[in-house]
């Protein structure tokens, strides 16, 4: 690639130049819709008017716009800044509407919106800004032709066909009201404000001749509008590369984004990178997708129709815990609940890819059962990110190899815990689990509780009021019943282990934690209406004594349930 391909120019221009024949702005169909709302345009106007009132010689800076533009050609494809440039166009239209129709003042303001025809120089009349196809004619006919009375007198639900058009309608009405209240129809004051806008306000226009460098510029710049996400850049890159049906695939893309949610849809592309590359990122997600993934895809339209649509649907299933089968829906969705409670997401690409292969009900159940076992082991044993990426990357590689060579979908055996991992996990579960950091400790105790409650309970691991408490106190008074039951050695052995820990809905008075067992059950462990919220705690309430033999027996029972659930035996 030549140095010319990376030529970057940045210059501050007055609005008189920004809205001139030197630039004709185009918002491509693959860009997101106009999304500024009333509070955004009102803030823009208020900031401008406050600065206008100062009567200073300083210049007001309106931010930056990133465009793809060739030297000598006014066509400027907007990569970043469309919210601002569109809102400024609306503002100029509203200001023009308050000036006498046909007057030179109004013509001068309208020239910021539309290039007038100049027959002598063979310059046609044309709009300075062209919105996306679905909103272009609406914007041209009402805003750029300054037919605001016709717009506002129309029913918004009739005249507006898209959310962007509704935003344009509402923002126009808000600016009309703002300007009317501010200037009280004083045309000379309104025109003076317009003069201020074009001569005292400036925008930095950063231009580059190609998309790649434009996106690099964008990624390091701050702007006052809604930030473009990785998914926005990829939409521009992928749909912009299509020779036909850009409108159709823009609609498909935006439908997926709307269904999944903007933030989650953006997150999906990090998982797609992992599905393809299967190892730790060495560059940014955007660069690896653009340089290592999408160039190898033979058909972008097929990718959107097949993979992206499927991946988005499956990601939604995973996050919403809404997997539907005739036999195993409850079991699989329970696994998904707990999978979503760990503090990492490396398991997600594996699950998305597996579901994309359309497993049978039994195969899906087996997969999620083992995925849950592995993920719980990795989480509770605090494996680092490199270990997690390596393990789940290996699973993805095996999954792809099985599909490529045997053409048969099966649960990858690398998803199973090895004998060594099972032994490590068992030692962890049978050890001092209270020393685990709070999120992991809560996860384990509530997971144990869910197993003995037969799925009837619901849990919120983020609930601030959750606390894990000791039945056998951490400190024993010499003259208590506890000291009769427990010697120092056995106390040290059992006090922080699983059998002696119970979840409570709210932190009790810490002074009550050393009560005798009978009093502790009555005053400390009972929940609202004398009923505990947790099965583990209810079991303690039903126990008459809390001796080493009882705790040891309880430990064995609980561990057996955990070992069976996680197939550690």
Coordinates of C-alpha atoms in Angstrom, one line a residue:
X1 CA 0.0 0.0 0.0
X2 CA 1.4 3.4 -1.0
X3 CA 2.0 6.3 1.4
X4 CA -0.7 8.1 -0.5
X5 CA -3.2 5.6 0.7
X6 CA -2.5 6.7 4.3
X7 CA -2.4 10.4 3.5
X8 CA -4.2 12.2 6.4
X9 CA -5.2 15.8 6.4
X10 CA -6.7 17.7 9.2
X11 CA -7.8 21.3 9.2
X12 CA -10.1 23.6 11.1
X13 CA -12.8 25.2 8.9
X14 CA -15.4 27.8 9.7
X15 CA -18.9 26.7 9.1
X16 CA -19.0 29.0 6.1
X17 CA -16.5 26.6 4.5
X18 CA -17.8 23.4 6.0
X19 CA -21.2 24.1 4.4
X20 CA -19.9 25.2 1.0
X21 CA -19.3 23.6 -2.4
X22 CA -15.9 22.4 -1.2
X23 CA -17.7 19.6 0.6
X24 CA -20.6 17.4 -0.3
X25 CA -21.3 15.0 2.6
X26 CA -22.6 11.5 2.1
X27 CA -23.8 9.3 4.9
X28 CA -23.5 5.7 3.5
X29 CA -26.3 3.2 3.9
X30 CA -24.2 1.0 6.2
X31 CA -23.8 3.8 8.8
X32 CA -26.1 3.8 11.8
X33 CA -29.2 6.0 11.6
X34 CA -29.5 9.6 12.9
X35 CA -30.0 9.1 16.6
X36 CA -29.6 12.5 18.4
X37 CA -32.5 13.3 20.6
X38 CA -34.1 16.5 21.8
X39 CA -31.8 17.0 24.7
X40 CA -28.8 16.7 22.4
X41 CA -29.9 19.4 20.0
X42 CA -31.1 21.7 22.8
X43 CA -27.8 21.4 24.5
X44 CA -26.0 22.2 21.2
X45 CA -28.2 25.3 20.7
X46 CA -27.8 26.4 24.3
X47 CA -24.0 26.1 24.1
X48 CA -23.8 28.0 20.9
X49 CA -26.2 30.8 22.1
X50 CA -24.3 31.2 25.4
X51 CA -21.1 31.6 23.5
X52 CA -22.8 34.0 21.0
X53 CA -23.8 36.2 23.9
X54 CA -20.3 36.7 25.0
X55 CA -19.5 38.8 21.9
X56 CA -15.9 37.6 22.0
X57 CA -13.4 37.4 19.2
X58 CA -12.7 33.8 20.1
X59 CA -13.8 30.9 17.9
X60 CA -16.2 28.2 19.1
X61 CA -15.0 24.7 18.4
X62 CA -17.7 22.2 17.4
X63 CA -15.6 19.1 17.3
X64 CA -14.2 16.9 14.6
X65 CA -15.6 15.1 11.6
X66 CA -13.8 12.2 9.9
X67 CA -14.4 11.8 6.2
X68 CA -13.1 9.8 3.3
X69 CA -12.3 12.3 0.6
X70 CA -10.1 12.5 -2.4
X71 CA -8.2 15.7 -3.3
X72 CA -10.1 17.9 -5.7
X73 CA -13.4 16.1 -5.2
X74 CA -16.0 17.6 -2.9
X75 CA -17.6 14.2 -2.2
X76 CA -17.0 13.4 1.5
X77 CA -18.1 10.1 2.9
X78 CA -18.7 10.6 6.6
X79 CA -17.2 8.0 8.9
X80 CA -17.7 9.9 12.2
X81 CA -19.6 13.1 12.9
X82 CA -22.9 12.5 11.1
X83 CA -24.9 13.3 14.2
X84 CA -23.4 16.7 14.5
X85 CA -23.4 17.6 10.8
X86 CA -27.1 16.5 10.5
X87 CA -28.1 18.5 13.6
X88 CA -26.3 21.6 12.3
X89 CA -28.2 21.3 9.0
X90 CA -31.5 21.1 10.9
X91 CA -30.5 24.2 12.9
X92 CA -29.7 26.2 9.8
X93 CA -33.1 25.1 8.3
X94 CA -35.0 26.2 11.4
X95 CA -33.2 29.5 11.5
X96 CA -33.9 30.1 7.8
X97 CA -37.6 29.4 8.4
X98 CA -37.8 32.4 10.7
X99 CA -36.5 34.7 8.0
X100 CA -38.7 36.3 5.4
X101 CA -39.2 34.0 2.5
X102 CA -37.4 35.2 -0.7
X103 CA -35.3 37.7 1.2
X104 CA -31.5 37.8 0.6
X105 CA -30.9 37.0 4.3
X106 CA -32.9 33.8 4.0
X107 CA -31.3 32.8 0.7
X108 CA -27.8 33.3 2.3
X109 CA -28.8 30.9 5.2
X110 CA -30.4 28.4 2.9
X111 CA -27.1 28.3 1.0
X112 CA -25.6 26.5 4.0
X113 CA -28.1 23.8 3.4
X114 CA -28.2 23.5 -0.4
X115 CA -25.8 24.5 -3.1
X116 CA -27.8 26.9 -5.4
X117 CA -27.7 26.4 -9.1
X118 CA -25.0 28.5 -10.8
X119 CA -25.7 28.1 -14.5
X120 CA -22.7 30.3 -15.6
X121 CA -20.3 27.8 -13.9
X122 CA -22.4 24.7 -14.7
X123 CA -23.0 24.0 -11.0
X124 CA -26.3 22.2 -10.3
X125 CA -28.5 22.8 -7.3
X126 CA -27.9 20.0 -4.8
X127 CA -28.1 19.3 -1.1
X128 CA -24.9 19.7 0.9
X129 CA -25.7 16.6 3.0
X130 CA -27.2 13.4 1.7
X131 CA -28.5 11.0 4.3
X132 CA -28.9 7.3 4.1
X133 CA -31.4 6.2 1.4
X134 CA -34.2 5.4 3.8
X135 CA -34.1 8.9 5.3
X136 CA -32.7 11.0 2.4
X137 CA -35.9 12.0 0.7
X138 CA -37.6 12.8 4.0
X139 CA -34.7 15.0 5.0
X140 CA -34.5 16.7 1.6
X141 CA -38.2 17.4 1.2
X142 CA -38.8 18.8 4.7
X143 CA -35.5 20.0 6.2
X144 CA -33.4 21.0 3.2
X145 CA -36.4 22.5 1.3
X146 CA -37.3 24.3 4.5
X147 CA -40.9 23.0 4.6
X148 CA -41.0 22.9 8.3
X149 CA -44.6 24.1 8.7
X150 CA -45.7 21.2 6.5
X151 CA -43.6 18.8 8.6
X152 CA -44.7 20.0 12.1
X153 CA -48.3 20.2 11.1
X154 CA -48.3 16.6 10.1
X155 CA -48.9 13.6 12.4
X156 CA -45.6 12.2 13.4
X157 CA -46.8 8.6 13.2
X158 CA -48.0 9.2 9.6
X159 CA -45.2 11.3 8.1
X160 CA -42.2 9.5 9.9
X161 CA -41.4 6.0 8.7
X162 CA -38.2 5.4 10.7
X163 CA -36.7 6.2 14.1
X164 CA -34.3 8.6 12.5
X165 CA -37.1 10.5 10.9
X166 CA -38.9 10.7 14.2
X167 CA -35.7 12.1 15.8
X168 CA -35.5 14.7 13.0
X169 CA -39.1 15.7 13.5
X170 CA -38.8 16.0 17.3
X171 CA -35.5 17.9 17.1
X172 CA -36.9 20.3 14.5
X173 CA -39.9 21.0 16.7
X174 CA -37.7 21.5 19.7
X175 CA -35.4 23.9 17.9
X176 CA -38.3 25.9 16.5
X177 CA -39.6 26.4 20.1
X178 CA -36.1 27.2 21.4
X179 CA -35.4 29.8 18.7
X180 CA -38.9 31.4 19.0
X181 CA -38.5 31.8 22.7
X182 CA -34.9 33.1 22.4
X183 CA -35.3 35.6 19.6
X184 CA -39.0 36.4 19.8
X185 CA -39.2 36.4 15.9
X186 CA -36.6 39.2 15.7
X187 CA -35.2 38.6 12.2
X188 CA -32.2 40.9 12.6
X189 CA -31.1 39.1 15.8
X190 CA -31.7 35.7 14.2
X191 CA -29.6 36.7 11.2
X192 CA -26.8 38.0 13.5
X193 CA -26.8 34.6 15.2
X194 CA -26.5 33.0 11.8
X195 CA -23.5 35.2 11.0
X196 CA -21.9 34.1 14.3
X197 CA -22.4 30.5 13.3
X198 CA -20.7 30.7 9.9
X199 CA -17.9 33.1 10.9
X200 CA -17.2 32.2 14.6
X201 CA -17.8 28.5 14.7
X202 CA -15.4 25.9 13.3
X203 CA -15.1 22.2 12.8
X204 CA -11.9 20.2 12.3
X205 CA -12.4 18.0 9.2
X206 CA -10.0 15.1 9.2
X207 CA -9.9 13.5 5.7
X208 CA -8.2 10.5 4.3
X209 CA -8.6 8.8 1.0
X210 CA -9.5 5.3 2.3
X211 CA -11.6 3.5 4.9
X212 CA -8.8 1.8 6.7
X213 CA -6.9 4.9 7.7
X214 CA -10.2 6.7 8.4
X215 CA -11.2 4.0 10.9
X216 CA -7.7 4.2 12.5
X217 CA -8.2 7.9 13.0
X218 CA -11.7 7.5 14.4
X219 CA -10.5 4.9 16.9
X220 CA -8.3 7.4 18.7
X221 CA -10.5 10.4 18.6
X222 CA -13.1 11.6 21.0
X223 CA -16.3 13.1 19.8
X224 CA -19.4 14.6 21.3
X225 CA -21.9 12.3 19.5
X226 CA -22.7 8.6 20.1
X227 CA -19.5 6.7 19.8
X228 CA -19.1 4.3 16.9
X229 CA -18.5 0.8 18.1
X230 CA -16.4 -2.0 16.5
X231 CA -19.6 -3.4 15.0
X232 CA -20.3 0.0 13.3
X233 CA -16.9 0.0 11.7
X234 CA -17.3 -3.6 10.6
X235 CA -20.7 -2.9 9.1
X236 CA -19.1 -0.1 7.1
X237 CA -16.3 -2.4 6.0
X238 CA -18.3 -5.5 5.1
X239 CA -21.5 -4.0 3.7
X240 CA -19.6 -1.3 2.0
X241 CA -17.7 -4.1 0.1
X242 CA -20.9 -5.5 -1.4
X243 CA -21.4 -4.7 -5.0
X244 CA -25.2 -4.9 -4.7
X245 CA -28.0 -5.2 -2.1
X246 CA -26.3 -2.9 0.4
X247 CA -29.7 -1.6 1.5
X248 CA -31.0 -5.2 2.0
X249 CA -28.0 -6.2 4.1
X250 CA -27.9 -3.0 6.0
X251 CA -31.4 -3.8 7.1
X252 CA -30.5 -7.4 8.0
X253 CA -27.5 -6.1 10.0
X254 CA -29.5 -3.5 11.9
X255 CA -32.3 -6.0 12.6
X256 CA -29.7 -8.3 14.3
X257 CA -28.3 -5.4 16.2
X258 CA -31.7 -4.3 17.4
X259 CA -32.7 -7.9 18.4
X260 CA -29.5 -8.5 20.3
X261 CA -28.9 -5.0 21.6
X262 CA -26.2 -2.7 20.5
X263 CA -23.7 -3.4 23.2
X264 CA -24.1 -7.2 23.1
X265 CA -24.0 -7.2 19.2
X266 CA -20.7 -5.4 19.4
X267 CA -19.4 -8.0 21.9
X268 CA -20.4 -10.8 19.5
X269 CA -17.6 -9.9 17.1
X270 CA -15.0 -10.6 19.8
X271 CA -16.4 -14.1 20.1
X272 CA -16.5 -14.4 16.3
X273 CA -12.8 -13.5 16.2
X274 CA -12.1 -16.4 18.7
X275 CA -14.2 -18.8 16.7
X276 CA -12.1 -18.2 13.6
X277 CA -8.6 -17.6 15.1
X278 CA -8.9 -19.8 18.2
X279 CA -6.0 -18.2 20.1
X280 CA -5.1 -15.1 22.1
X281 CA -5.4 -11.9 20.2
X282 CA -2.0 -10.4 19.2
X283 CA -3.6 -7.2 17.8
X284 CA -6.9 -5.4 18.3
X285 CA -10.1 -7.4 17.7
X286 CA -10.9 -5.0 14.8
X287 CA -7.5 -5.5 13.1
X288 CA -7.6 -9.2 13.4
X289 CA -11.1 -9.4 12.0
X290 CA -10.2 -7.1 9.2
X291 CA -6.9 -8.7 8.4
X292 CA -7.1 -12.3 9.3
X293 CA -10.8 -13.3 9.2
X294 CA -13.0 -11.4 6.8
X295 CA -10.5 -11.5 3.8
X296 CA -10.8 -15.3 3.9
X297 CA -14.5 -15.3 3.7
X298 CA -15.5 -15.9 0.1
X299 CA -19.0 -14.3 0.3
X300 CA -19.8 -11.5 2.8
X301 CA -23.5 -11.8 2.0
X302 CA -23.4 -15.6 2.8
X303 CA -21.6 -14.8 6.0
X304 CA -24.3 -12.4 7.1
X305 CA -27.1 -14.7 6.0
X306 CA -25.7 -17.8 7.6
X307 CA -23.0 -17.4 10.2
X308 CA -23.7 -13.9 11.6
X309 CA -27.4 -14.5 11.8
X310 CA -26.9 -17.9 13.5
X311 CA -24.2 -16.6 15.9
X312 CA -26.4 -13.6 16.9
X313 CA -29.3 -15.9 17.6
X314 CA -27.2 -18.4 19.5
X315 CA -25.5 -15.6 21.5
X316 CA -29.0 -14.3 22.5
X317 CA -30.0 -17.8 23.6
X318 CA -26.9 -18.1 25.8
X319 CA -27.3 -14.7 27.4
X320 CA -31.1 -14.9 27.8
X321 CA -31.0 -18.5 28.9
X322 CA -33.7 -19.4 26.5
X323 CA -32.7 -22.7 24.9
X324 CA -35.7 -24.6 23.7
X325 CA -36.0 -28.4 23.4
X326 CA -38.7 -30.9 24.1
X327 CA -36.8 -32.8 26.8
X328 CA -33.9 -30.7 28.2
X329 CA -34.9 -27.1 28.2
X330 CA -34.9 -26.7 32.0
X331 CA -31.6 -28.5 32.5
X332 CA -29.8 -26.6 29.8
X333 CA -31.1 -23.2 30.8
X334 CA -30.1 -24.0 34.4
X335 CA -26.5 -24.6 33.1
X336 CA -26.7 -21.4 31.2
X337 CA -27.7 -19.5 34.3
X338 CA -24.6 -20.6 36.1
X339 CA -22.3 -20.2 33.1
X340 CA -23.4 -16.6 32.9
X341 CA -22.4 -16.1 36.6
X342 CA -18.7 -16.7 36.1
X343 CA -16.5 -13.6 35.6
X344 CA -15.1 -14.5 32.2
X345 CA -16.6 -15.2 28.7
X346 CA -14.1 -17.5 27.0
X347 CA -16.7 -20.3 27.1
X348 CA -19.1 -18.3 24.9
X349 CA -17.4 -18.8 21.5
X350 CA -17.3 -22.6 22.0
X351 CA -21.1 -22.6 22.8
X352 CA -22.0 -20.3 19.9
X353 CA -20.0 -22.5 17.5
X354 CA -21.5 -25.7 18.8
X355 CA -25.1 -24.5 18.6
X356 CA -24.4 -23.2 15.0
X357 CA -23.8 -26.9 14.1
X358 CA -27.4 -27.7 15.1
X359 CA -26.9 -30.4 17.7
X360 CA -29.6 -33.0 18.7
X361 CA -31.3 -32.5 22.0
X362 CA -29.3 -35.2 23.7
X363 CA -26.0 -33.9 22.3
X364 CA -26.8 -30.3 23.4
X365 CA -27.6 -31.6 26.9
X366 CA -24.3 -33.5 27.1
X367 CA -22.4 -30.5 25.7
X368 CA -23.7 -28.0 28.2
X369 CA -23.3 -30.4 31.1
X370 CA -19.6 -30.8 30.4
X371 CA -19.2 -27.2 29.5
X372 CA -20.6 -26.3 32.9
X373 CA -18.3 -28.8 34.7
X374 CA -15.2 -27.4 33.0
X375 CA -16.2 -23.7 33.4
X376 CA -17.0 -24.2 37.1
X377 CA -13.6 -25.9 37.6
X378 CA -11.8 -23.1 35.8
X379 CA -13.6 -20.4 37.7
X380 CA -13.3 -21.9 41.2
X381 CA -9.7 -22.8 40.7
X382 CA -9.0 -19.2 39.4
X383 CA -7.2 -20.2 36.2
X384 CA -5.7 -17.1 34.5
X385 CA -6.9 -15.7 31.2
X386 CA -4.1 -17.3 29.1
X387 CA -5.0 -20.7 30.5
X388 CA -8.6 -20.1 29.7
X389 CA -8.0 -19.0 26.2
X390 CA -5.6 -21.9 25.5
X391 CA -8.2 -24.4 26.8
X392 CA -11.2 -23.1 25.0
X393 CA -9.2 -22.5 21.9
X394 CA -8.2 -26.2 21.9
X395 CA -11.8 -27.1 22.2
X396 CA -12.7 -25.0 19.2
X397 CA -9.9 -26.5 17.2
X398 CA -11.1 -30.0 18.0
X399 CA -14.7 -29.1 17.2
X400 CA -13.7 -27.7 13.8
X401 CA -11.5 -30.8 13.1
X402 CA -14.3 -33.2 13.9
X403 CA -16.7 -31.3 11.6
X404 CA -14.1 -31.0 8.8
X405 CA -12.9 -34.6 8.8
X406 CA -15.6 -36.8 10.3
X407 CA -18.5 -34.5 9.3
X408 CA -19.9 -35.6 12.7
X409 CA -20.9 -33.2 15.5
X410 CA -19.9 -34.6 18.9
X411 CA -18.9 -33.2 22.3
X412 CA -15.2 -32.5 22.0
X413 CA -13.3 -34.7 24.5
X414 CA -11.1 -31.7 25.4
X415 CA -14.2 -30.3 27.0
X416 CA -14.0 -33.1 29.6
X417 CA -11.9 -32.7 32.8
X418 CA -8.8 -34.8 32.9
X419 CA -8.1 -37.2 35.8
X420 CA -5.6 -34.7 37.2
X421 CA -8.1 -31.8 36.9
X422 CA -10.8 -33.9 38.6
X423 CA -8.4 -34.6 41.5
X424 CA -7.5 -31.0 41.8
X425 CA -11.1 -29.9 41.8
X426 CA -12.0 -32.5 44.5
X427 CA -9.2 -31.3 46.7
X428 CA -10.4 -27.7 46.3
X429 CA -14.0 -28.6 47.1
X430 CA -13.0 -30.6 50.1
X431 CA -10.7 -28.0 51.4
X432 CA -10.8 -24.5 53.0
X433 CA -13.4 -23.0 50.6
X434 CA -14.0 -20.0 52.8
X435 CA -10.7 -18.7 51.7
X436 CA -12.0 -18.3 48.1
X437 CA -12.6 -14.7 47.1
X438 CA -16.2 -13.7 47.8
X439 CA -17.6 -14.0 44.3
X440 CA -16.2 -17.6 43.9
X441 CA -17.2 -18.5 47.4
X442 CA -20.8 -17.3 46.8
X443 CA -20.9 -19.1 43.5
X444 CA -19.9 -22.4 45.1
X445 CA -22.2 -22.2 48.1
X446 CA -25.2 -21.1 46.1
X447 CA -24.4 -23.7 43.4
X448 CA -24.4 -26.4 46.2
X449 CA -27.6 -25.0 47.5
X450 CA -29.2 -25.2 44.0
X451 CA -28.2 -28.9 43.7
X452 CA -30.0 -29.9 47.0
X453 CA -33.0 -27.7 46.3
X454 CA -33.8 -29.6 43.1
X455 CA -33.9 -26.5 41.0
X456 CA -36.7 -24.9 43.0
X457 CA -34.7 -21.9 44.2
X458 CA -33.6 -18.8 42.4
X459 CA -30.4 -16.8 43.0
X460 CA -28.9 -13.4 42.6
X461 CA -25.1 -13.6 43.1
X462 CA -24.8 -9.9 42.8
X463 CA -27.2 -9.2 45.6
X464 CA -25.4 -7.0 48.2
X465 CA -27.2 -8.6 51.1
X466 CA -25.9 -12.1 50.5
X467 CA -23.4 -13.3 53.0
X468 CA -21.8 -16.7 53.7
X469 CA -21.7 -17.5 57.4
X470 CA -20.2 -20.2 59.6
X471 CA -22.4 -22.5 61.6
X472 CA -19.5 -23.5 63.9
X473 CA -18.2 -20.1 65.0
X474 CA -14.7 -19.0 64.0
X475 CA -14.0 -18.4 67.7
X476 CA -15.2 -20.7 70.5
X477 CA -15.8 -19.6 74.0
X478 CA -14.3 -21.9 76.6
X479 CA -17.5 -22.3 78.7
X480 CA -19.9 -22.9 75.7
X481 CA -21.6 -26.0 74.3
X482 CA -19.3 -25.6 71.3
X483 CA -16.2 -26.3 73.5
X484 CA -17.8 -29.5 74.7
X485 CA -18.3 -30.7 71.1
X486 CA -15.2 -29.3 69.5
X487 CA -11.5 -29.5 70.4
X488 CA -9.0 -27.1 68.8
X489 CA -7.7 -29.6 66.2
X490 CA -11.1 -30.5 64.9
X491 CA -12.3 -26.9 64.9
X492 CA -9.3 -25.9 62.8
X493 CA -10.0 -28.8 60.4
X494 CA -13.7 -28.1 59.8
X495 CA -14.5 -24.5 60.5
X496 CA -13.9 -23.2 57.0
X497 CA -15.1 -26.2 55.0
X498 CA -18.2 -26.5 52.9
X499 CA -20.3 -28.4 55.4
X500 CA -19.9 -25.6 58.0
X501 CA -20.9 -22.7 55.6
X502 CA -24.4 -21.5 54.9
X503 CA -25.8 -18.6 52.8
X504 CA -27.9 -15.9 54.5
X505 CA -30.1 -13.2 53.0
X506 CA -28.7 -10.4 55.1
X507 CA -25.8 -9.9 57.4
X508 CA -26.8 -10.6 61.0
X509 CA -25.4 -8.9 64.0
X510 CA -21.8 -10.2 64.1
X511 CA -22.1 -10.6 67.9
X512 CA -24.7 -13.2 67.4
X513 CA -22.4 -15.5 65.4
X514 CA -21.0 -16.9 68.6
X515 CA -24.3 -17.9 70.2
X516 CA -25.0 -21.4 71.3
X517 CA -26.2 -23.6 68.5
X518 CA -29.8 -23.6 69.5
X519 CA -29.9 -19.8 70.0
X520 CA -27.9 -19.3 66.8
X521 CA -30.4 -21.2 64.8
X522 CA -33.3 -19.3 66.3
X523 CA -31.9 -15.8 66.2
X524 CA -29.3 -15.9 63.4
X525 CA -30.2 -18.4 60.7
X526 CA -33.9 -18.0 60.4
X527 CA -35.1 -15.8 57.5
X528 CA -38.2 -13.8 57.1
X529 CA -41.3 -15.3 58.7
X530 CA -39.0 -17.8 60.4
X531 CA -38.3 -19.6 57.1
X532 CA -34.8 -19.6 55.6
X533 CA -34.4 -18.7 51.9
X534 CA -31.8 -21.4 51.3
X535 CA -31.9 -25.2 51.4
X536 CA -28.4 -25.5 53.0
X537 CA -29.5 -23.3 55.9
X538 CA -32.8 -25.1 56.3
X539 CA -30.9 -28.3 56.7
X540 CA -29.0 -26.8 59.6
X541 CA -32.2 -25.6 61.2
X542 CA -33.5 -29.2 61.2
X543 CA -30.4 -30.4 63.0
X544 CA -30.4 -30.8 66.8
X545 CA -26.6 -30.8 67.3
X546 CA -23.5 -29.6 65.4
X547 CA -20.8 -32.1 66.3
X548 CA -17.7 -33.2 64.3
X549 CA -19.4 -36.4 63.3
X550 CA -22.5 -34.6 62.0
X551 CA -20.4 -32.1 60.1
X552 CA -18.2 -34.8 58.6
X553 CA -21.3 -36.7 57.5
X554 CA -22.8 -33.6 56.0
X555 CA -19.5 -32.9 54.2
X556 CA -19.6 -36.3 52.7
X557 CA -23.2 -35.9 51.6
X558 CA -22.6 -32.5 50.0
X559 CA -19.4 -33.5 48.3
X560 CA -21.1 -36.6 46.9
X561 CA -23.7 -34.4 45.3
X562 CA -21.1 -32.1 43.9
X563 CA -18.9 -34.9 42.6
X564 CA -21.9 -36.5 40.9
X565 CA -23.1 -33.3 39.3
X566 CA -19.7 -32.4 38.0
X567 CA -18.8 -36.0 37.2
X568 CA -15.7 -36.1 39.4
X569 CA -16.1 -39.7 40.3

